[in-house]
Short mmCIF file of C-alpha atoms in Angstrom, two decimals:
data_model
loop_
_atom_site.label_atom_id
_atom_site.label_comp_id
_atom_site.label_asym_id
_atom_site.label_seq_id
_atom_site.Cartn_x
_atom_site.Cartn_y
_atom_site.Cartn_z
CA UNK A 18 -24.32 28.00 46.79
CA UNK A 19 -21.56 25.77 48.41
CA UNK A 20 -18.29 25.20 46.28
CA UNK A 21 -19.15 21.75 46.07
CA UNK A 22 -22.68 21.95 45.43
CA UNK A 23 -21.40 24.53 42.22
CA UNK A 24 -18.83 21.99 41.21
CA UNK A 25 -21.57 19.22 40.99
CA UNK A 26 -23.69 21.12 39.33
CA UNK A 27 -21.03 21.48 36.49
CA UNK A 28 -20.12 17.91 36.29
CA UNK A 29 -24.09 17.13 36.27
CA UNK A 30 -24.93 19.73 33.19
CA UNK A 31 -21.57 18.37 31.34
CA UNK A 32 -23.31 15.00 32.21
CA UNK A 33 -26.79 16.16 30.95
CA UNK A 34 -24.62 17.33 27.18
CA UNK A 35 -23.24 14.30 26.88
CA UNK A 36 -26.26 12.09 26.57
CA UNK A 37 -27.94 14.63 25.11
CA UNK A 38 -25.41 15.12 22.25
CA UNK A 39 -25.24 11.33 22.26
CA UNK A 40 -29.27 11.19 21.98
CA UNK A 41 -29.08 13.09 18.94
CA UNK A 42 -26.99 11.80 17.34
CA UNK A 43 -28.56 8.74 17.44
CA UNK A 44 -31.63 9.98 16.42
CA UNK A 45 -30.16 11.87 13.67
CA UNK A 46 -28.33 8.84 12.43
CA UNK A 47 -31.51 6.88 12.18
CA UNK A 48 -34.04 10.02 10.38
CA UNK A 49 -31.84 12.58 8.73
CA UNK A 50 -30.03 12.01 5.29
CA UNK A 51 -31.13 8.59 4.80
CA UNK A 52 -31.18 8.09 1.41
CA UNK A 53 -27.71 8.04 -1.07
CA UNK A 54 -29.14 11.21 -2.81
CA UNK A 55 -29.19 13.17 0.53
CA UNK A 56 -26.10 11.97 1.63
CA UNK A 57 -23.06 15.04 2.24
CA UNK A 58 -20.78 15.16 -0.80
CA UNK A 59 -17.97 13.19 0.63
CA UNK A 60 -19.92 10.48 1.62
CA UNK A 61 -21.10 10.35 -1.90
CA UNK A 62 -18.24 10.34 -3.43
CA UNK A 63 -16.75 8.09 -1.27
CA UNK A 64 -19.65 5.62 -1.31
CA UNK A 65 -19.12 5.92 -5.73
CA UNK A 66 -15.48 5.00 -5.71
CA UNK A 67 -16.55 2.48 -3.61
CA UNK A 68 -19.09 1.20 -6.47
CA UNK A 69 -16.72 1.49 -8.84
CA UNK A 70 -13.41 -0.47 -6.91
CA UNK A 71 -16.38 -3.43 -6.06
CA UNK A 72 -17.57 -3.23 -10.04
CA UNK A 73 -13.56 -3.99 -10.91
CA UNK A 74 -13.05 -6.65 -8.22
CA UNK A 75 -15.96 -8.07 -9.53
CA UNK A 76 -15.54 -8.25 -13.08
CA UNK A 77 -11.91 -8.25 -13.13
CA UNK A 78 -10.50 -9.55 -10.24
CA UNK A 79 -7.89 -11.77 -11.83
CA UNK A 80 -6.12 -8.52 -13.88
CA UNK A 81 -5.81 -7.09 -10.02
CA UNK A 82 -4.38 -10.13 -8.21
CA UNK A 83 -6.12 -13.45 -9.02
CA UNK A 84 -9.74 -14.70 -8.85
CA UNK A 85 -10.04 -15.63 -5.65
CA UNK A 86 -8.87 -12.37 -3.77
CA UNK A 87 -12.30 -10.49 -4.46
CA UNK A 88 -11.84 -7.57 -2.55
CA UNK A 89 -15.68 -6.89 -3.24
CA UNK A 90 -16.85 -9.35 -0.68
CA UNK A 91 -14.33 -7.91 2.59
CA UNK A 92 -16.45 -6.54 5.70
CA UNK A 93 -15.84 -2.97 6.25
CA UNK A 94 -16.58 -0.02 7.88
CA UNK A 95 -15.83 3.45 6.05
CA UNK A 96 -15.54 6.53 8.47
CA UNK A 97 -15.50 9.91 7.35
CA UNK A 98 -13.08 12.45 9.33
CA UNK A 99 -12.44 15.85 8.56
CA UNK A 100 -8.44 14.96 8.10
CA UNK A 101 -5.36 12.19 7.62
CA UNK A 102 -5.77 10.37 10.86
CA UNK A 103 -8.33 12.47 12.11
CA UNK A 104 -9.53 11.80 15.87
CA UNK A 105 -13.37 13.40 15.64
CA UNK A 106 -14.87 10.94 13.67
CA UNK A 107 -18.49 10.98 11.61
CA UNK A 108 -21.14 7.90 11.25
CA UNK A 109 -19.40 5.05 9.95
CA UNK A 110 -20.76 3.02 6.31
CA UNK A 111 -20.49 -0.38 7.12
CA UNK A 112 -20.86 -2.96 3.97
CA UNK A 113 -20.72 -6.60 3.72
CA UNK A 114 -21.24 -7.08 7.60
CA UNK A 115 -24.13 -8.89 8.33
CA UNK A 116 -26.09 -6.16 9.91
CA UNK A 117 -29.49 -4.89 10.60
CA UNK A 118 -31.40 -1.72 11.25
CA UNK A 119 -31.22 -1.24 15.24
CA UNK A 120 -30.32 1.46 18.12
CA UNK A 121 -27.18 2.41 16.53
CA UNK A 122 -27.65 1.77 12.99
CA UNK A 123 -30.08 2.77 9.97
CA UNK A 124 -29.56 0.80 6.23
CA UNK A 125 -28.87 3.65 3.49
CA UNK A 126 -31.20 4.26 0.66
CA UNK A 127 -28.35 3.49 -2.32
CA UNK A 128 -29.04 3.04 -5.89
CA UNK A 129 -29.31 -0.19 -7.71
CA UNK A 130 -27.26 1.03 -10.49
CA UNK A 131 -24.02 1.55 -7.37
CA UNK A 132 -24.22 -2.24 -7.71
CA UNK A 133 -22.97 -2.48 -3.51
CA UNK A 134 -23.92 -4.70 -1.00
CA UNK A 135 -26.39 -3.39 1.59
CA UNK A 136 -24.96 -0.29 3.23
CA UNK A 137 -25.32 0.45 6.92
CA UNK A 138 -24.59 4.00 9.03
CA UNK A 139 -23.88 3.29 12.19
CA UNK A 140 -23.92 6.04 14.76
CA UNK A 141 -20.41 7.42 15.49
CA UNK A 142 -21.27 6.75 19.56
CA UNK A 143 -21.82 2.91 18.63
CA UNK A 144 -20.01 1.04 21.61
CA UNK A 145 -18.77 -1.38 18.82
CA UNK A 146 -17.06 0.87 16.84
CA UNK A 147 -15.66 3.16 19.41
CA UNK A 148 -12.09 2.19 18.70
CA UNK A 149 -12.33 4.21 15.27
CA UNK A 150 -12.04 7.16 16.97
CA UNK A 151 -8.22 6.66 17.07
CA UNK A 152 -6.00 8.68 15.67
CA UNK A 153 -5.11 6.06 12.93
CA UNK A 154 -6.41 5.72 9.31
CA UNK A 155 -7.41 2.13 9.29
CA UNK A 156 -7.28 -0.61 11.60
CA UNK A 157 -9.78 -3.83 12.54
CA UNK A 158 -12.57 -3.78 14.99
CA UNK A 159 -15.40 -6.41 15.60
CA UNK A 160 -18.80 -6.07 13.93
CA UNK A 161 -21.67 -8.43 14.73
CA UNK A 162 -18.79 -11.26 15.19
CA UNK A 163 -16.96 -10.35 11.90
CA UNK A 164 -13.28 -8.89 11.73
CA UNK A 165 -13.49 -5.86 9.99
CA UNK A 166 -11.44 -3.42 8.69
CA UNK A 167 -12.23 0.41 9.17
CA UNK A 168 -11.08 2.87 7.25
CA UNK A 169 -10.99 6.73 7.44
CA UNK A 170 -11.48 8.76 4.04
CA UNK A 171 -11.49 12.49 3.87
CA UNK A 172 -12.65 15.01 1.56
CA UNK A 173 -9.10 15.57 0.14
CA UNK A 174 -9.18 12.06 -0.88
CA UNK A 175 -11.58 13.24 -3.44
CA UNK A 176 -10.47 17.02 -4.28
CA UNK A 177 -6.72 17.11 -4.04
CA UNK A 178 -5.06 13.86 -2.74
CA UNK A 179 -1.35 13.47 -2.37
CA UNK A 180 0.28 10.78 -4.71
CA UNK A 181 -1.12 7.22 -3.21
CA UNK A 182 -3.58 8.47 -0.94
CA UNK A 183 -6.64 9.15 -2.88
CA UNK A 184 -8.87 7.17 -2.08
CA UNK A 185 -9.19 4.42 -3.93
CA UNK A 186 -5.45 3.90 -3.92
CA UNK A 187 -4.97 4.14 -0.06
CA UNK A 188 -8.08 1.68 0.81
CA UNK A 189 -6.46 -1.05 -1.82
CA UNK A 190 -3.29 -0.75 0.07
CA UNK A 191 -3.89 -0.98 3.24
CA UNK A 192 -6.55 -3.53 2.63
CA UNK A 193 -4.60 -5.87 1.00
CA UNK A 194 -2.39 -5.94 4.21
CA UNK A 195 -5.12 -6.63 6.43
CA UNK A 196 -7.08 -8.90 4.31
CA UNK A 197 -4.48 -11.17 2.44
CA UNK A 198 -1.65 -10.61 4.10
CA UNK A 199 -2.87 -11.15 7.38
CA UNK A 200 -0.46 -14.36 7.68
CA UNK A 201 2.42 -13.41 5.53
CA UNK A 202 5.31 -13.60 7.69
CA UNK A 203 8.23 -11.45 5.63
CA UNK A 204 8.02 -8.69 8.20
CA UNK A 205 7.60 -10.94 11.25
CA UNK A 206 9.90 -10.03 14.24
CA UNK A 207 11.53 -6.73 12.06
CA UNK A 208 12.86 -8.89 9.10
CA UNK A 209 12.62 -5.66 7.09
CA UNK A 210 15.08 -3.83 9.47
CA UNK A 211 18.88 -3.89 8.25
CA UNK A 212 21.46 -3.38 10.66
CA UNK A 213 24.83 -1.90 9.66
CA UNK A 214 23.40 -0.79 6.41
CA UNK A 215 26.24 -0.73 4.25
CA UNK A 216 27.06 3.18 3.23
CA UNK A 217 29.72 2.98 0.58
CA UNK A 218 30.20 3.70 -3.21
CA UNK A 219 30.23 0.32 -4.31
CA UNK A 220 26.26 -0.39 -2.69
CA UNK A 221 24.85 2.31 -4.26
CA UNK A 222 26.18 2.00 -7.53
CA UNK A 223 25.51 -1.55 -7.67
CA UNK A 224 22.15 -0.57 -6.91
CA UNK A 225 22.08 1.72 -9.54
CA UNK A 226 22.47 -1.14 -11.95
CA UNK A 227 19.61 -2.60 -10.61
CA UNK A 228 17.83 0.28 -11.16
CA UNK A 229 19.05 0.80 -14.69
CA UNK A 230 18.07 -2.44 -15.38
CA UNK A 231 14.56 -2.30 -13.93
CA UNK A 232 13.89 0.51 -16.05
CA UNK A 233 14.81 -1.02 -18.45
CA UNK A 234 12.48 -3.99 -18.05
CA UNK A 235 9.69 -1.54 -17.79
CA UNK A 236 9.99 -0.44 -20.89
CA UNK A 237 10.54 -3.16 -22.61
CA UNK A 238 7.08 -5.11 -24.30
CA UNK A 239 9.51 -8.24 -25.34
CA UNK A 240 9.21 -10.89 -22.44
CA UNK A 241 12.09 -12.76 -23.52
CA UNK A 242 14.03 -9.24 -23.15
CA UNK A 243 12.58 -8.63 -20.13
CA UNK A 244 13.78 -12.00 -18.99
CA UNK A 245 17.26 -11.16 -19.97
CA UNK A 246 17.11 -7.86 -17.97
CA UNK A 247 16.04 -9.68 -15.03
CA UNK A 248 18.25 -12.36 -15.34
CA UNK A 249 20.96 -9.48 -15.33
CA UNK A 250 19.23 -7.73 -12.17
CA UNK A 251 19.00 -11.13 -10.02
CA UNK A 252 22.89 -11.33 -10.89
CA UNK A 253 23.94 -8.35 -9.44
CA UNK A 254 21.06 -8.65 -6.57
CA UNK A 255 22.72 -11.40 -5.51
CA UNK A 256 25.94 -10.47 -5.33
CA UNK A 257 25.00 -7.63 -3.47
CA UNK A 258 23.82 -10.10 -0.36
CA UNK A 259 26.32 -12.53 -0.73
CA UNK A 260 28.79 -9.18 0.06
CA UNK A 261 26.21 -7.62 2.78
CA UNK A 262 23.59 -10.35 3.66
CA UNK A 263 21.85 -7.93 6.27
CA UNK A 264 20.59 -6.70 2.56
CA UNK A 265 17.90 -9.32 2.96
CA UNK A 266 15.67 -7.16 5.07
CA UNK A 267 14.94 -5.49 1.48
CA UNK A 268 13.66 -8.09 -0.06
CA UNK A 269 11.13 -8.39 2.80
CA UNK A 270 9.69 -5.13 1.75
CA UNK A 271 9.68 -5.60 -1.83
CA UNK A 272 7.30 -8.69 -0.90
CA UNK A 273 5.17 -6.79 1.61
CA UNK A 274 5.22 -3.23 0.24
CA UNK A 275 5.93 -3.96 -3.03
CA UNK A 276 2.67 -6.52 -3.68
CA UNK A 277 0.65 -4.03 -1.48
CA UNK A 278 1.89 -1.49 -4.25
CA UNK A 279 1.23 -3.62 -7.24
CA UNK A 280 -2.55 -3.49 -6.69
CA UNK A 281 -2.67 -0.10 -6.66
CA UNK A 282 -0.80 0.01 -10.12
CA UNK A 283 -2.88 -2.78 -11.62
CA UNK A 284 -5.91 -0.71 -10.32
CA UNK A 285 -4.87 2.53 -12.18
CA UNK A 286 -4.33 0.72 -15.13
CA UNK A 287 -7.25 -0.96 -15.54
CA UNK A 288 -9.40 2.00 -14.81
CA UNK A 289 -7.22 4.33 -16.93
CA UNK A 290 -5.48 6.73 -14.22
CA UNK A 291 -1.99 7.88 -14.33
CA UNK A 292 -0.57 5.33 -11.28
CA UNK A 293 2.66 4.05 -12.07
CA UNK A 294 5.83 3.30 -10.60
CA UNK A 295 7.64 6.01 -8.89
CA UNK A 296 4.33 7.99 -9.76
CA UNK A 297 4.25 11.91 -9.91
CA UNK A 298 1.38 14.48 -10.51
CA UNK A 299 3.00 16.11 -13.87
CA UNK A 300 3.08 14.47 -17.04
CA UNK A 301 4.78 11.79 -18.09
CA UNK A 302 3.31 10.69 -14.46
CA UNK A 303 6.12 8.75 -13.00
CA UNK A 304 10.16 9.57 -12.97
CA UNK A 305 12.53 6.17 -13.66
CA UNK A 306 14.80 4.35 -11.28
CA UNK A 307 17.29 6.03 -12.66
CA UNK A 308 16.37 9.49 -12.27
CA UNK A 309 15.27 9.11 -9.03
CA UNK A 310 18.47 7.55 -8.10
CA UNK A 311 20.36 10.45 -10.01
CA UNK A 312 18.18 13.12 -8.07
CA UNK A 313 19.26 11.71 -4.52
CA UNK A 314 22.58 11.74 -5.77
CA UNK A 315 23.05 15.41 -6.43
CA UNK A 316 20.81 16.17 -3.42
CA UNK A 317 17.71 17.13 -5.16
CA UNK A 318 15.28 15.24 -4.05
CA UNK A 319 15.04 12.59 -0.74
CA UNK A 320 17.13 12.02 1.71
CA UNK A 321 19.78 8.84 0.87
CA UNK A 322 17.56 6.79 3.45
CA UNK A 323 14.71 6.74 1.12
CA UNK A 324 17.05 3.89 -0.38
CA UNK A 325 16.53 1.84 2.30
CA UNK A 326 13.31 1.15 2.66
CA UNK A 327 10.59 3.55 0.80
CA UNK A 328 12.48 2.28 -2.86
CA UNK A 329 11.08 -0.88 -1.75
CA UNK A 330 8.36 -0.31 -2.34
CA UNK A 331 8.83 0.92 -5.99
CA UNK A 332 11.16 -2.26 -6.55
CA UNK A 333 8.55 -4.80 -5.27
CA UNK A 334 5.91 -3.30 -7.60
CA UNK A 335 7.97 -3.54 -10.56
CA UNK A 336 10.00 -6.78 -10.09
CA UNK A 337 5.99 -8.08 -9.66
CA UNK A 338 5.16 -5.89 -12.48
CA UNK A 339 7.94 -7.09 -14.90
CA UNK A 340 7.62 -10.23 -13.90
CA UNK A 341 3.76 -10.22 -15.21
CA UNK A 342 5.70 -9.07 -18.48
CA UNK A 343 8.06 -11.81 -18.29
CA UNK A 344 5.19 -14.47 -18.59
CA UNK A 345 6.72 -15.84 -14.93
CA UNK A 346 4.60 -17.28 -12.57
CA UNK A 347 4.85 -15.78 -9.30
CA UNK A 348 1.96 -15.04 -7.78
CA UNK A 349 1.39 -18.51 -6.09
CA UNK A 350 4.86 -18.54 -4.66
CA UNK A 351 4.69 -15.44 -3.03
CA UNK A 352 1.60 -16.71 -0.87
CA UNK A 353 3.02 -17.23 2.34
CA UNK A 354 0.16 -20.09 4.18
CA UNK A 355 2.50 -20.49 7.50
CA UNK A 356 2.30 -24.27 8.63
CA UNK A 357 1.59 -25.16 4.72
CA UNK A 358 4.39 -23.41 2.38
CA UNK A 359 6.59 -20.77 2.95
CA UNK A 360 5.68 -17.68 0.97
CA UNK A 361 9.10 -16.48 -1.59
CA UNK A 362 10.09 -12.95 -2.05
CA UNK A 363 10.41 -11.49 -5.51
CA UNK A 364 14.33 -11.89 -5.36
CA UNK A 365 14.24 -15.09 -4.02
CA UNK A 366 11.84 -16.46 -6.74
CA UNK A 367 13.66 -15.26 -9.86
CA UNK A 368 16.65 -16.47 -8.05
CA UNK A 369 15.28 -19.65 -8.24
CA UNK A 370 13.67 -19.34 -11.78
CA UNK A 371 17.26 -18.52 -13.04
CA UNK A 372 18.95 -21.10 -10.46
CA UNK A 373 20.89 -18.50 -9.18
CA UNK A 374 23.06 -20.26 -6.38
CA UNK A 375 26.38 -20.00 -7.42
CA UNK A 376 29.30 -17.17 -6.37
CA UNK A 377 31.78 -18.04 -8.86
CA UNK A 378 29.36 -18.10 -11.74
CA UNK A 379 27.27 -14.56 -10.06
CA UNK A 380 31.16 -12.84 -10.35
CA UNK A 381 31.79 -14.33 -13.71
CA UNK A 382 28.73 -12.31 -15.34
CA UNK A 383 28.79 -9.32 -13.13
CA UNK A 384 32.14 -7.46 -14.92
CA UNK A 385 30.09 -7.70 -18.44
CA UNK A 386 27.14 -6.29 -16.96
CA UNK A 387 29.20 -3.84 -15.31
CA UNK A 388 30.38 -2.83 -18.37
CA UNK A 389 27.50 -2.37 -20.36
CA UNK A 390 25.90 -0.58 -17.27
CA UNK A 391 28.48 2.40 -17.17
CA UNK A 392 29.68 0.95 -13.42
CA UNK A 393 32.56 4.20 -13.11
CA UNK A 394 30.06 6.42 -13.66
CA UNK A 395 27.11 5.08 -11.06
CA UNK A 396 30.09 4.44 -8.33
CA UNK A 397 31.01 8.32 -8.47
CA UNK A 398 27.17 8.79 -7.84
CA UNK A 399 27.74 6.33 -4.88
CA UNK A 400 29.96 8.56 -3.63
CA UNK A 401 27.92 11.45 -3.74
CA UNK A 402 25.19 9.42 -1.74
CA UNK A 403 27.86 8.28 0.73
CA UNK A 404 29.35 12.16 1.49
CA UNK A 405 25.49 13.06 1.87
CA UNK A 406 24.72 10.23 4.23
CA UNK A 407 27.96 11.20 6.27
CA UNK A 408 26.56 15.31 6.09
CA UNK A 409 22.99 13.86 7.66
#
């Protein structure tokens, strides 16, 4: 046999195992496991939290956002893979797409008790849902003419997750970007980013007021009180840009991340898990501002750049969180409907709620609250951040 002839022969029987494998599987797909009972454990579980996260949205939508985001009703298509941002991909579990038993597709058997929408598997060789094979945990792809959101679980999700990536917690997240943030604008053209970011003593331990005040807040069950501490913290926030205003890029986050973050909080709680701000997996569940802040500080826990952006996301959860608290309306004015309103960061709408404008009257307060916030000792924690910034 020629060389060619052998080398043809090799790309023909690779040929012949492709469509064969891709044969199968489509004939698996639409005879084998086709009922919720028969269904591989992780797609169980998966397809349960699911249940559960639509009963929520359903009969408690407004203690998660507001009535009218009902999460419960969003196409999307749910892919297992054997890891985080895993490339080989299984059948996909489309819900709330308006699709049909064909070729590529056969509707799952599911309980009426799971309360779901009809559920679809769609053959993981689907031309319409090749793009999930991506090395990325979520993204959007079109199904039967609806935008839909995919999204990769993983049986770790349901044995041993890592803090905000369980299941449940990661698919609120990321679909809250996708679905009602899909025309905020706060991150548009890297608002987040901060140039120059300002490494000095003074920063960080104004920062650390914030912090000591947030906690603060948090604890506190007395809205007027935590009015007062966030009166305090929009002081000292803005003083903070009106000395560095490329500090704005923060406040960006806190309205992006920070809401993202707040559902997953207002999830745990309502369901009874242990999610909360700055959450860990030991009891009492979460660390405060302050320790966190004091951990960086003597280098025992992240890096000083976690301060720049990943806090954010803490911050924006619990400026929404205490604002809840607070009895303040906020969530309408952080809807950003480009070409109707602009949308308002946290920051920007308690410094509006307190009429915050004003330098001369911002420096005024800020030595008291200096003073009852222990200011010497937070600025020589500043400069511990600075001399490990300056190490890195």
């Amino acid at each position: 046999m020629s060389k060619g002839n052998r080398k043809r022969n090799i790309l023909l029987s690779i040929l012949a195992a492709l469509v064969g494998i891709f044969l199968v599987s489509i004939i698996l797909n639409k005879t084998y496991r086709t009922s919720f009972e028969s269904l591989p454990e992780t797609d169980r579980l998966m397809l349960t939290e699911l249940s559960e996260v639509y009963h929520n949205f359903e009969q408690s939508s407004d203690q998660l956002w507001n009535e009218e985001y009902r999460f419960d009703t969003k196409p999307l298509l749910l892919v297992r893979t054997t890891k985080d941002k895993g490339l080989f991909r299984s059948e996909g579990f489309a819900v709330n797409v308006p699709m049909e038993n064909g070729i590529f597709t056969k509707e799952i058997k599911v309980p009426e008790s799971m309360g779901l929408p009809k559920v679809y598997r769609i053959s993981r060789f689907s031309p319409t849902t090749l793009s999930a094979w991506f090395p990325a945990n979520f993204g959007t792809l079109d199904l039967k003419g609806t935008e839909t959101m995919y999204f990769k679980y993983h049986p770790k999700m349901f044995s041993d997750p890592a803090l905000y990536f369980d299941f449940s917690s990661f698919l609120l997240h990321e679909g809250f970007h996708i679905f009602k943030q899909k025309d905020w604008t706060y991150d548009a053209n890297g608002a987040e980013h901060i140039d120059n970011y300002p490494v000095n003593e003074e920063n960080y331990a104004l920062m650390g007021i914030e912090f000591k005040l947030l906690d603060q807040a948090m604890a506190e069950s007395n809205p007027e009180l935590v009015q007062q501490y966030l009166r305090d913290w929009t002081v000292v926030r803005n003083y903070r840009y009106h000395k560095w205003p490329q500090l704005i890029g923060e406040t960006k986050s806190e309205a992006i991340e920070g809401s993202a973050r707040y559902l997953e909080y207002r999830y745990s709680k309502l369901t009874g898990g242990n999610l909360m701000v700055l959450a860990t997996k030991q009891e009492p569940y979460h660390v405060t501002f302050m320790q966190a802040f004091d951990f960086i500080a003597n280098g025992q826990a992240e890096s000083p750049a976690f301060l720049e952006r990943n806090m954010r996301y803490e911050t924006g959860a619990a400026l929404e969180l205490t604002m809840d608290k607070a009895n303040l309306p906020w969530k309408e004015d952080i809807e950003d409907e480009p070409g109707k309103k602009p949308g308002m960061t946290p920051y920007e709408i308690l410094s509006d709620y307190f009429k915050m404008n004003d330098l001369t009257t911002i420096e005024s307060q800020l030595g008291k609250i200096k003073e009852v916030n222990d200011y010497d000792a937070l600025r020589k924690q500043g400069a511990k951040i600075v001399k490990q910034v300056n190490i890195e």
